[in-house]
């Protein structure tokens, strides 16, 4: 069970309406930790909030687009009166997959803003809150995609690589301030976002994680390690770090074609 004194009484979860984000909130509620849930769509956000409240904790919701310039200020205002002990950035799904040279730069920028720009703004704010408080934690949800380049998701893979290296540096900076940082590396996970992206998750031999298991692993490993690879994906990450980059990249590309939907326009 997560330490409610260190990581409570409030958690802020960006991307908290469904999938892994909603599981974080539900499992934190079991420990008596309240949540601020942030997501773009009000419907799923309120459904998750009701399920979490049913466990006896308080929930605030904030429906907004995290890629807008106003997002940071709105979140800071909503949480300024709360004793926040945990910040989770789970809002990093790929919103646009396309060959880079023929793609839409504005849509690529949205991927960058969601995964880097807004994450940095919120992590700096809550990192300072937690450091001043003298205890707490942050979980940044990463992806196996960040260990190698890939066709159609070159920008997404690049931003996830950034996020992992950033989290490791943050872990070093904050460890003496009693603030734990974890980059939780996901592989293919059975989330609504994956389903909406049209990804094939029924390939024989492919490991598919469940959101509840992934959230549990994140909470259990916060404070134990700077990076946690979701169980079942260790060999996949190891393969992406080999020295023969040409062989690895081409093999990964062939494998990805079985999973990725046709290129969007």
XYZ file of N, CA and C in Angstrom:
795
model
N 0.849 -1.201 0.000
C 0.000 0.000 0.000
C 0.883 1.250 0.000
N 0.541 2.214 -0.842
C 1.327 3.433 -0.948
C 1.235 4.242 0.346
N 2.308 4.944 0.656
C 2.404 5.736 1.881
C 1.562 7.007 1.741
N 0.399 7.023 2.392
C -0.516 8.157 2.271
C 0.037 9.407 2.939
N 0.886 9.257 3.934
C 1.462 10.426 4.593
C 2.439 11.140 3.671
N 3.222 10.374 2.935
C 4.201 10.980 2.044
C 3.572 11.450 0.737
N 2.670 10.647 0.171
C 2.141 10.931 -1.161
C 0.713 11.472 -1.163
N 0.123 11.650 0.010
C -1.209 12.226 0.114
C -1.114 13.592 0.785
N -2.243 14.186 1.150
C -3.599 13.647 1.008
C -4.223 13.840 -0.364
N -3.541 14.595 -1.270
C -4.087 14.834 -2.598
C -3.083 14.425 -3.673
N -3.607 13.803 -4.726
C -2.829 13.509 -5.924
C -3.431 14.274 -7.092
N -2.588 14.770 -7.967
C -3.032 15.435 -9.192
C -2.670 14.524 -10.354
N -3.675 14.131 -11.140
C -3.461 13.173 -12.230
C -3.866 13.824 -13.548
N -2.883 14.187 -14.348
C -3.139 14.701 -15.692
C -3.320 13.505 -16.620
N -4.465 13.461 -17.293
C -4.812 12.269 -18.065
C -5.472 11.250 -17.159
N -6.402 11.716 -16.328
C -6.970 10.863 -15.292
C -8.370 10.362 -15.559
N -8.840 10.427 -16.807
C -10.238 10.086 -17.067
C -10.469 8.631 -17.430
N -9.448 7.939 -17.915
C -9.653 6.573 -18.378
C -8.325 5.821 -18.389
N -8.410 4.508 -18.680
C -7.207 3.708 -18.812
C -6.343 3.709 -17.563
N -5.050 3.871 -17.749
C -4.102 3.839 -16.641
C -4.363 4.989 -15.665
N -4.732 6.159 -16.174
C -4.987 7.303 -15.302
C -6.111 7.057 -14.323
N -7.220 6.477 -14.805
C -8.332 6.197 -13.895
C -7.957 5.121 -12.889
N -7.131 4.160 -13.300
C -6.683 3.116 -12.373
C -5.792 3.696 -11.290
N -4.956 4.668 -11.637
C -4.171 5.348 -10.599
C -5.106 5.937 -9.539
N -6.138 6.640 -9.984
C -7.049 7.293 -9.046
C -7.786 6.286 -8.181
N -8.241 5.199 -8.783
C -8.970 4.174 -8.029
C -8.079 3.509 -6.986
N -6.836 3.208 -7.366
C -5.931 2.547 -6.429
C -5.460 3.505 -5.342
N -5.270 4.768 -5.667
C -4.926 5.755 -4.645
C -6.079 5.932 -3.659
N -7.311 5.838 -4.157
C -8.469 5.957 -3.280
C -8.493 4.850 -2.238
N -8.007 3.677 -2.606
C -7.947 2.569 -1.651
C -7.046 2.908 -0.471
N -6.078 3.796 -0.702
C -5.172 4.232 0.365
C -5.672 5.504 1.046
N -6.861 5.970 0.641
C -7.431 7.164 1.254
C -6.920 8.465 0.671
N -6.315 8.416 -0.503
C -5.752 9.614 -1.128
C -6.766 10.202 -2.109
N -7.049 11.489 -1.942
C -7.969 12.216 -2.820
C -7.297 12.537 -4.150
N -8.098 12.840 -5.168
C -7.533 13.097 -6.494
C -8.120 14.329 -7.156
N -7.271 15.010 -7.902
C -7.691 15.998 -8.888
C -7.480 15.350 -10.245
N -8.546 15.142 -10.976
C -8.478 14.464 -12.271
C -8.578 15.490 -13.391
N -7.638 15.433 -14.315
C -7.588 16.397 -15.415
C -7.627 15.635 -16.735
N -8.534 16.014 -17.622
C -8.612 15.404 -18.944
C -9.447 16.310 -19.845
N -9.422 16.021 -21.119
C -10.089 16.890 -22.095
C -11.597 16.661 -22.158
N -12.039 15.399 -22.051
C -13.446 15.079 -22.254
C -14.198 15.014 -20.920
N -15.216 15.864 -20.738
C -15.941 15.903 -19.464
C -16.662 14.604 -19.133
N -17.222 13.924 -20.124
C -18.002 12.719 -19.869
C -17.217 11.626 -19.158
N -16.164 11.107 -19.777
C -15.347 10.090 -19.110
C -14.734 10.586 -17.804
N -14.416 11.869 -17.745
C -13.830 12.447 -16.538
C -14.796 12.321 -15.360
N -16.056 12.666 -15.570
C -17.036 12.598 -14.492
C -17.375 11.151 -14.126
N -17.373 10.254 -15.114
C -17.634 8.843 -14.824
C -16.567 8.277 -13.886
N -15.312 8.591 -14.183
C -14.222 8.121 -13.323
C -14.304 8.774 -11.952
N -14.618 10.062 -11.923
C -14.719 10.768 -10.650
C -15.761 10.122 -9.744
N -16.897 9.751 -10.296
C -17.940 9.119 -9.494
C -17.480 7.770 -8.957
N -16.779 7.010 -9.780
C -16.279 5.701 -9.338
C -15.264 5.850 -8.214
N -14.441 6.885 -8.297
C -13.431 7.124 -7.265
C -14.089 7.632 -5.986
N -15.046 8.535 -6.121
C -15.753 9.043 -4.936
C -16.466 7.923 -4.186
N -16.909 6.925 -4.926
C -17.615 5.798 -4.294
C -16.728 5.042 -3.321
N -15.426 5.258 -3.398
C -14.492 4.614 -2.477
C -14.254 5.456 -1.224
N -14.956 6.583 -1.125
C -14.910 7.360 0.107
C -13.914 8.494 0.150
N -13.393 8.914 -1.015
C -12.441 10.021 -1.035
C -13.023 11.197 -1.806
N -12.346 12.341 -1.706
C -12.765 13.524 -2.450
C -12.133 13.525 -3.840
N -12.862 14.074 -4.795
C -12.362 14.193 -6.162
C -12.742 15.550 -6.723
N -11.767 16.217 -7.336
C -12.046 17.407 -8.136
C -11.760 17.069 -9.590
N -12.521 17.660 -10.507
C -12.279 17.421 -11.930
C -12.014 18.745 -12.636
N -11.198 18.658 -13.654
C -10.871 19.833 -14.457
C -10.814 19.382 -15.912
N -11.812 19.778 -16.697
C -11.871 19.401 -18.105
C -11.196 20.482 -18.942
N -10.040 20.166 -19.481
C -9.332 21.136 -20.323
C -8.369 20.430 -21.258
N -7.964 21.147 -22.281
C -6.991 20.664 -23.247
C -5.599 21.035 -22.742
N -4.796 20.041 -22.431
C -3.480 20.287 -21.852
C -2.505 20.960 -22.812
N -2.831 21.016 -24.088
C -1.910 21.641 -25.041
C -2.126 23.146 -25.173
N -3.129 23.696 -24.492
C -3.387 25.133 -24.600
C -2.478 25.921 -23.660
N -2.176 27.164 -24.002
C -1.303 27.982 -23.146
C -1.889 28.239 -21.755
N -3.239 28.152 -21.638
C -3.889 28.465 -20.369
C -3.915 27.283 -19.398
N -3.493 26.104 -19.843
C -3.661 24.886 -19.041
C -2.923 24.975 -17.709
N -1.671 25.406 -17.727
C -0.902 25.447 -16.487
C -1.574 26.347 -15.458
N -1.965 27.543 -15.868
C -2.549 28.489 -14.927
C -3.855 27.956 -14.341
N -4.657 27.281 -15.173
C -5.928 26.731 -14.691
C -5.688 25.646 -13.648
N -4.690 24.810 -13.867
C -4.386 23.723 -12.927
C -3.799 24.277 -11.626
N -2.921 25.241 -11.746
C -2.347 25.870 -10.550
C -3.453 26.494 -9.706
N -4.380 27.193 -10.333
C -5.479 27.845 -9.616
C -6.367 26.817 -8.923
N -6.668 25.705 -9.616
C -7.565 24.691 -9.075
C -6.961 23.962 -7.880
N -5.645 23.891 -7.808
C -4.983 23.095 -6.768
C -4.270 23.920 -5.703
N -4.368 25.244 -5.768
C -3.557 26.086 -4.884
C -3.913 25.930 -3.406
N -5.142 25.485 -3.107
C -5.553 25.337 -1.716
C -5.401 23.911 -1.201
N -4.775 23.030 -1.987
C -4.669 21.619 -1.619
C -3.250 21.258 -1.187
N -3.153 20.273 -0.313
C -1.860 19.732 0.107
C -1.546 18.557 -0.819
N -0.879 18.868 -1.921
C -0.593 17.865 -2.952
C 0.677 17.102 -2.608
N 0.565 15.770 -2.592
C 1.727 14.937 -2.302
C 2.188 14.093 -3.462
N 1.384 14.054 -4.533
C 1.731 13.208 -5.680
C 1.229 13.859 -6.959
N 2.121 13.929 -7.947
C 1.750 14.425 -9.274
C 2.024 13.327 -10.289
N 1.017 13.010 -11.102
C 1.155 11.980 -12.130
C 0.847 12.598 -13.484
N 1.802 12.484 -14.425
C 1.565 12.969 -15.784
C 1.365 11.765 -16.687
N 0.092 11.478 -16.960
C -0.294 10.315 -17.747
C -0.906 10.726 -19.083
N -0.703 11.975 -19.471
C -1.369 12.511 -20.662
C -0.442 12.505 -21.864
N 0.069 11.340 -22.224
C 1.072 11.321 -23.278
C 0.777 10.433 -24.452
N -0.488 10.154 -24.743
C -0.806 9.307 -25.898
C -0.402 10.003 -27.193
N -0.091 9.214 -28.203
C 0.253 9.785 -29.495
C -1.013 10.279 -30.182
N -1.073 11.576 -30.472
C -2.273 12.151 -31.077
C -2.184 12.245 -32.591
N -1.012 11.940 -33.160
C -0.872 12.070 -34.613
C 0.292 11.204 -35.091
N -0.028 10.199 -35.906
C 1.002 9.357 -36.492
C 1.039 9.549 -37.996
N 2.216 9.862 -38.527
C 2.316 10.129 -39.959
C 3.788 10.135 -40.350
N 4.068 9.812 -41.598
C 5.417 10.008 -42.139
C 5.791 11.480 -41.936
N 7.007 11.722 -41.453
C 7.342 13.081 -41.047
C 7.361 14.067 -42.208
N 8.031 13.754 -43.297
C 8.249 14.767 -44.341
C 6.969 15.171 -45.065
N 5.927 14.349 -45.004
C 4.661 14.710 -45.631
C 3.583 15.034 -44.594
N 3.975 15.099 -43.324
C 3.016 15.318 -42.256
C 2.691 16.777 -42.018
N 1.735 16.996 -41.139
C 1.269 18.321 -40.758
C 2.081 18.792 -39.548
N 2.864 19.843 -39.729
C 3.732 20.316 -38.650
C 2.945 20.787 -37.431
N 1.786 21.365 -37.641
C 0.978 21.805 -36.501
C 0.522 20.618 -35.659
N 0.169 19.523 -36.315
C -0.257 18.332 -35.573
C 0.926 17.679 -34.858
N 2.101 17.704 -35.496
C 3.299 17.220 -34.807
C 3.594 18.081 -33.585
N 3.361 19.395 -33.708
C 3.615 20.301 -32.591
C 2.709 19.982 -31.412
N 1.481 19.539 -31.679
C 0.579 19.160 -30.600
C 1.119 17.970 -29.814
N 1.753 17.022 -30.530
C 2.382 15.884 -29.858
C 3.511 16.370 -28.948
N 4.288 17.310 -29.455
C 5.391 17.880 -28.669
C 4.863 18.651 -27.466
N 3.832 19.460 -27.682
C 3.287 20.266 -26.585
C 2.705 19.383 -25.482
N 1.984 18.330 -25.859
C 1.379 17.453 -24.866
C 2.438 16.698 -24.076
N 3.455 16.204 -24.752
C 4.434 15.324 -24.119
C 5.643 16.039 -23.535
N 5.913 17.259 -23.997
C 7.085 17.981 -23.488
C 6.692 19.316 -22.855
N 6.115 20.216 -23.647
C 5.893 21.580 -23.175
C 5.046 21.630 -21.906
N 3.857 21.032 -21.953
C 2.978 21.076 -20.790
C 3.517 20.228 -19.652
N 4.118 19.096 -19.988
C 4.706 18.259 -18.941
C 5.777 19.023 -18.168
N 6.614 19.775 -18.873
C 7.657 20.548 -18.199
C 7.059 21.628 -17.305
N 6.043 22.320 -17.813
C 5.426 23.390 -17.017
C 4.832 22.846 -15.718
N 4.103 21.740 -15.829
C 3.443 21.189 -14.645
C 4.428 20.509 -13.710
N 5.422 19.838 -14.267
C 6.418 19.174 -13.435
C 7.240 20.190 -12.656
N 7.562 21.315 -13.284
C 8.293 22.347 -12.546
C 7.440 22.895 -11.403
N 6.167 23.171 -11.690
C 5.291 23.718 -10.643
C 5.147 22.746 -9.478
N 4.721 21.521 -9.774
C 4.482 20.577 -8.686
C 5.774 20.063 -8.066
N 6.851 20.037 -8.841
C 8.139 19.673 -8.267
C 8.552 20.646 -7.177
N 8.330 21.941 -7.424
C 8.655 22.950 -6.407
C 7.720 22.830 -5.205
N 6.434 22.575 -5.472
C 5.466 22.384 -4.374
C 5.916 21.246 -3.468
N 6.308 20.138 -4.071
C 6.704 18.957 -3.293
C 8.030 19.184 -2.576
N 8.975 19.846 -3.257
C 10.271 20.117 -2.630
C 10.111 21.044 -1.428
N 9.285 22.072 -1.570
C 9.035 22.988 -0.451
C 8.335 22.261 0.694
N 7.492 21.316 0.351
C 6.758 20.527 1.349
C 7.678 19.554 2.086
N 8.741 19.130 1.390
C 9.712 18.227 1.998
C 9.404 16.755 1.853
N 8.443 16.401 1.011
C 8.116 15.003 0.755
C 7.095 14.923 -0.380
N 7.064 13.766 -1.042
C 6.094 13.559 -2.115
C 6.701 12.787 -3.263
N 5.976 12.752 -4.376
C 6.450 11.986 -5.516
C 5.828 12.439 -6.822
N 6.486 12.065 -7.906
C 5.989 12.338 -9.252
C 6.180 11.090 -10.104
N 5.148 10.763 -10.890
C 5.235 9.663 -11.851
C 4.987 10.238 -13.235
N 5.948 10.052 -14.127
C 5.782 10.427 -15.524
C 5.609 9.139 -16.312
N 4.532 9.039 -17.062
C 4.249 7.799 -17.793
C 4.917 7.860 -19.159
N 5.855 6.933 -19.366
C 6.618 6.888 -20.600
C 6.191 5.743 -21.495
N 7.036 5.426 -22.466
C 6.685 4.416 -23.455
C 7.936 3.725 -23.980
N 7.777 2.443 -24.327
C 8.851 1.719 -24.994
C 9.254 2.382 -26.301
N 8.333 3.142 -26.892
C 8.642 3.837 -28.141
C 9.847 4.754 -27.994
N 10.108 5.214 -26.767
C 11.204 6.137 -26.533
C 12.582 5.519 -26.534
N 12.667 4.225 -26.807
C 13.974 3.567 -26.857
C 14.492 3.376 -28.280
N 13.695 3.727 -29.291
C 14.161 3.610 -30.675
C 13.264 4.431 -31.584
N 13.827 4.836 -32.731
C 13.024 5.544 -33.717
C 12.100 4.586 -34.445
N 11.014 5.137 -34.990
C 10.061 4.284 -35.687
C 9.310 5.072 -36.739
N 9.020 4.440 -37.852
C 8.258 5.083 -38.918
C 6.855 5.418 -38.431
N 6.315 6.525 -38.913
C 4.985 7.056 -38.615
C 4.860 7.642 -37.207
N 5.708 7.240 -36.285
C 5.637 7.804 -34.930
C 7.001 8.362 -34.509
N 7.727 8.920 -35.480
C 9.075 9.416 -35.165
C 9.043 10.522 -34.117
N 8.054 11.414 -34.174
C 7.973 12.502 -33.200
C 7.587 11.954 -31.837
N 6.613 11.076 -31.803
C 6.185 10.481 -30.530
C 7.335 9.730 -29.870
N 8.076 8.933 -30.643
C 9.213 8.203 -30.077
C 10.247 9.174 -29.513
N 10.477 10.273 -30.226
C 11.469 11.248 -29.784
C 11.051 11.941 -28.483
N 9.779 12.313 -28.368
C 9.352 12.992 -27.146
C 9.359 12.043 -25.953
N 9.098 10.763 -26.183
C 9.136 9.804 -25.084
C 10.580 9.535 -24.647
N 11.520 9.598 -25.575
C 12.934 9.499 -25.198
C 13.325 10.700 -24.338
N 12.880 11.880 -24.735
C 13.129 13.081 -23.942
C 12.579 12.919 -22.530
N 11.340 12.453 -22.433
C 10.686 12.343 -21.134
C 11.447 11.419 -20.193
N 11.951 10.316 -20.718
C 12.679 9.365 -19.872
C 13.977 9.977 -19.348
N 14.740 10.608 -20.212
C 16.006 11.213 -19.782
C 15.740 12.371 -18.818
N 14.688 13.141 -19.093
C 14.305 14.224 -18.198
C 13.954 13.687 -16.811
N 13.179 12.609 -16.763
C 12.774 12.028 -15.478
C 13.982 11.538 -14.689
N 14.950 10.950 -15.369
C 16.147 10.476 -14.668
C 16.913 11.646 -14.055
N 17.030 12.745 -14.804
C 17.713 13.916 -14.258
C 16.963 14.513 -13.086
N 15.640 14.538 -13.200
C 14.811 15.050 -12.120
C 14.933 14.172 -10.876
N 15.018 12.868 -11.081
C 15.203 11.930 -9.961
C 16.473 12.273 -9.179
N 17.551 12.571 -9.906
C 18.812 12.926 -9.250
C 18.659 14.237 -8.485
N 18.033 15.230 -9.115
C 17.910 16.547 -8.493
C 17.061 16.543 -7.224
N 16.008 15.739 -7.201
C 15.037 15.827 -6.113
C 15.202 14.778 -5.024
N 16.085 13.821 -5.220
C 16.174 12.724 -4.253
C 16.585 13.207 -2.858
N 17.413 14.241 -2.782
C 17.811 14.758 -1.474
C 16.764 15.693 -0.877
N 15.708 15.978 -1.633
C 14.600 16.806 -1.126
C 13.439 15.930 -0.672
N 13.683 14.602 -0.628
C 12.671 13.635 -0.207
C 11.481 13.596 -1.168
N 11.748 13.870 -2.448
C 10.732 13.790 -3.493
C 11.148 12.696 -4.475
N 10.304 11.691 -4.618
C 10.605 10.554 -5.486
C 10.086 10.806 -6.897
N 10.877 10.417 -7.888
C 10.489 10.561 -9.291
C 10.591 9.202 -9.959
N 9.574 8.858 -10.735
C 9.560 7.577 -11.448
C 9.092 7.786 -12.882
N 9.848 7.253 -13.828
C 9.375 7.174 -15.202
C 8.856 5.752 -15.404
N 7.559 5.624 -15.610
C 6.915 4.325 -15.771
C 6.788 4.021 -17.259
N 7.542 3.031 -17.717
C 7.622 2.715 -19.139
C 6.537 1.709 -19.510
N 5.610 2.128 -20.366
C 4.554 1.248 -20.829
C 4.894 0.636 -22.183
N 4.469 -0.602 -22.364
C 4.447 -1.204 -23.686
C 3.027 -1.098 -24.215
N 2.629 -2.049 -25.023
C 1.250 -2.062 -25.517
C 0.328 -2.320 -24.323
N -0.619 -1.425 -24.107
C -1.511 -1.503 -22.951
C -2.948 -1.376 -23.438
N -3.834 -2.181 -22.882
C -5.218 -2.240 -23.357
C -6.018 -1.049 -22.812
N -5.807 0.110 -23.421
C -6.485 1.330 -22.995
C -7.437 1.810 -24.087
N -8.410 2.650 -23.720
C -9.285 3.244 -24.732
C -8.515 4.034 -25.792
N -7.440 4.689 -25.402
C -6.653 5.457 -26.369
C -6.041 4.547 -27.427
N -5.550 3.389 -27.002
C -4.992 2.421 -27.953
C -6.079 1.934 -28.907
N -7.257 1.679 -28.359
C -8.368 1.207 -29.193
C -8.765 2.270 -30.215
N -8.828 3.545 -29.769
C -9.197 4.621 -30.694
C -8.164 4.798 -31.794
N -6.899 4.501 -31.470
C -5.836 4.621 -32.467
C -5.881 3.501 -33.503
N -6.720 2.514 -33.255
C -6.859 1.417 -34.211
C -5.728 0.424 -34.206
N -4.993 0.344 -33.093
C -3.853 -0.563 -33.036
C -4.326 -2.008 -32.885
N -3.646 -2.893 -33.572
C -3.938 -4.325 -33.480
C -3.219 -4.879 -32.250
N -3.987 -5.294 -31.247
C -3.403 -5.818 -30.018
C -3.589 -7.333 -29.894
N -3.894 -7.972 -31.020
C -4.137 -9.414 -31.013
C -3.088 -10.182 -31.805
N -1.884 -9.658 -31.864
C -0.794 -10.327 -32.580
C -0.246 -11.457 -31.718
N -0.165 -12.672 -32.232
C 0.352 -13.801 -31.438
C 1.745 -13.513 -30.884
N 1.907 -13.782 -29.593
C 3.200 -13.598 -28.945
C 3.453 -12.204 -28.407
N 2.621 -11.237 -28.751
C 2.825 -9.866 -28.273
C 2.262 -9.712 -26.859
N 3.066 -9.122 -25.977
C 2.594 -8.902 -24.613
C 1.711 -7.665 -24.568
N 0.538 -7.783 -23.965
C -0.382 -6.666 -23.787
C -0.657 -6.511 -22.298
N -0.358 -5.334 -21.757
C -0.572 -5.067 -20.331
C -1.989 -4.576 -20.081
N -2.457 -4.770 -18.856
C -3.757 -4.253 -18.441
C -3.541 -2.993 -17.598
N -4.390 -1.979 -17.757
C -4.208 -0.711 -17.039
C -4.068 -0.852 -15.525
N -4.865 -1.716 -14.912
C -4.795 -1.864 -13.453
C -3.440 -2.398 -13.013
N -2.882 -3.335 -13.767
C -1.571 -3.891 -13.428
C -0.478 -2.838 -13.573
N -0.560 -2.052 -14.641
C 0.447 -1.025 -14.889
C 0.424 0.036 -13.790
N -0.772 0.488 -13.425
C -0.884 1.496 -12.356
C -0.335 0.952 -11.043
N -0.666 -0.281 -10.739
C -0.171 -0.900 -9.498
C 1.350 -0.925 -9.479
N 1.960 -1.313 -10.587
C 3.418 -1.369 -10.649
C 4.044 0.007 -10.468
N 3.395 1.022 -11.026
C 3.911 2.374 -10.852
C 3.896 2.812 -9.406
N 2.772 2.601 -8.738
C 2.654 3.009 -7.333
C 3.572 2.200 -6.433
N 3.722 0.913 -6.729
C 4.584 0.061 -5.908
C 6.064 0.410 -6.059
N 6.464 0.928 -7.208
C 7.879 1.179 -7.453
C 8.300 2.629 -7.262
N 7.347 3.501 -6.969
C 7.691 4.888 -6.670
C 8.554 4.932 -5.414
N 9.715 5.545 -5.518
C 10.642 5.605 -4.397
C 11.657 4.481 -4.374
N 11.525 3.522 -5.287
C 12.453 2.391 -5.331
C 13.437 2.467 -6.498
N 13.058 3.138 -7.573
C 13.880 3.182 -8.777
C 13.473 4.390 -9.610
N 14.381 4.951 -10.408
C 13.983 6.082 -11.254
C 13.192 5.659 -12.488
N 13.363 4.416 -12.949
C 12.676 3.932 -14.146
C 12.133 2.539 -13.885
N 10.848 2.330 -14.169
C 10.232 1.020 -14.056
C 9.619 0.640 -15.397
N 10.070 -0.471 -15.954
C 9.491 -0.995 -17.188
C 8.326 -1.897 -16.810
N 7.159 -1.636 -17.361
C 5.991 -2.458 -17.056
C 6.312 -3.919 -17.341
N 5.961 -4.770 -16.405
C 6.325 -6.188 -16.476
C 5.851 -6.823 -17.772
N 6.731 -7.656 -18.344
C 6.440 -8.307 -19.604
C 7.054 -7.617 -20.799
N 7.614 -6.412 -20.580
C 8.194 -5.627 -21.677
C 9.715 -5.502 -21.588
N 10.314 -6.202 -20.628
C 11.757 -6.056 -20.402
C 12.587 -6.468 -21.621
N 12.224 -7.594 -22.236
C 12.991 -8.069 -23.392
C 12.852 -7.119 -24.578
N 11.673 -6.530 -24.720
C 11.460 -5.578 -25.802
C 12.325 -4.343 -25.651
N 12.453 -3.846 -24.418
C 13.310 -2.697 -24.168
C 14.780 -3.063 -24.395
N 15.167 -4.245 -23.920
C 16.555 -4.688 -24.108
C 16.914 -4.773 -25.583
N 15.997 -5.288 -26.391
C 16.252 -5.413 -27.829
C 16.439 -4.054 -28.489
N 15.764 -3.044 -27.981
C 15.851 -1.704 -28.570
C 17.113 -0.961 -28.169
N 17.914 -1.533 -27.289
C 19.140 -0.870 -26.857
C 20.403 -1.537 -27.403
N 20.243 -2.458 -28.337
C 21.392 -3.151 -28.903
C 22.254 -2.246 -29.763
N 23.517 -2.622 -29.982
C 24.442 -1.777 -30.743
C 24.200 -1.795 -32.251
N 23.605 -2.861 -32.794
C 23.358 -2.939 -34.238
C 22.055 -2.212 -34.536
N 22.123 -0.903 -34.676
C 20.917 -0.094 -34.801
C 20.182 -0.360 -36.118
N 20.915 -0.575 -37.193
C 20.260 -0.815 -38.482
C 19.387 -2.065 -38.426
N 19.955 -3.153 -37.942
C 19.212 -4.404 -37.857
C 18.007 -4.257 -36.929
N 18.213 -3.612 -35.786
C 17.140 -3.455 -34.815
C 16.013 -2.591 -35.370
N 16.362 -1.459 -36.000
C 15.347 -0.546 -36.499
C 14.494 -1.186 -37.593
N 15.130 -1.922 -38.493
C 14.378 -2.552 -39.576
C 13.487 -3.679 -39.064
N 13.989 -4.429 -38.085
C 13.177 -5.500 -37.501
C 11.986 -4.913 -36.757
N 12.218 -3.828 -36.021
C 11.136 -3.181 -35.288
C 10.106 -2.590 -36.240
N 10.582 -2.069 -37.372
C 9.668 -1.500 -38.367
C 8.752 -2.577 -38.943
N 9.308 -3.722 -39.259
C 8.491 -4.809 -39.794
C 7.460 -5.273 -38.772
N 7.875 -5.328 -37.514
C 6.942 -5.742 -36.466
C 5.842 -4.706 -36.263
N 6.210 -3.435 -36.346
C 5.232 -2.373 -36.097
C 4.169 -2.313 -37.186
N 4.510 -2.690 -38.413
C 3.545 -2.658 -39.503
C 2.357 -3.573 -39.245
N 2.578 -4.604 -38.432
C 1.479 -5.522 -38.119
C 0.509 -4.892 -37.124
N 0.987 -3.910 -36.381
C 0.178 -3.323 -35.318
C -0.416 -1.975 -35.698
N 0.336 -1.173 -36.461
C -0.110 0.176 -36.757
C -1.214 0.196 -37.798
N -2.178 1.123 -37.671
C -3.219 1.274 -38.694
C -2.639 1.932 -39.919
N -3.365 1.958 -41.039
C -2.874 2.654 -42.232
C -2.587 4.121 -41.935
N -1.635 4.697 -42.653
C -1.233 6.089 -42.419
C -2.401 7.022 -42.622
N -2.598 7.932 -41.649
C -3.702 8.889 -41.743
C -3.328 10.054 -42.646
N -4.347 10.752 -43.077
C -4.106 11.920 -43.930
C -4.275 13.199 -43.131
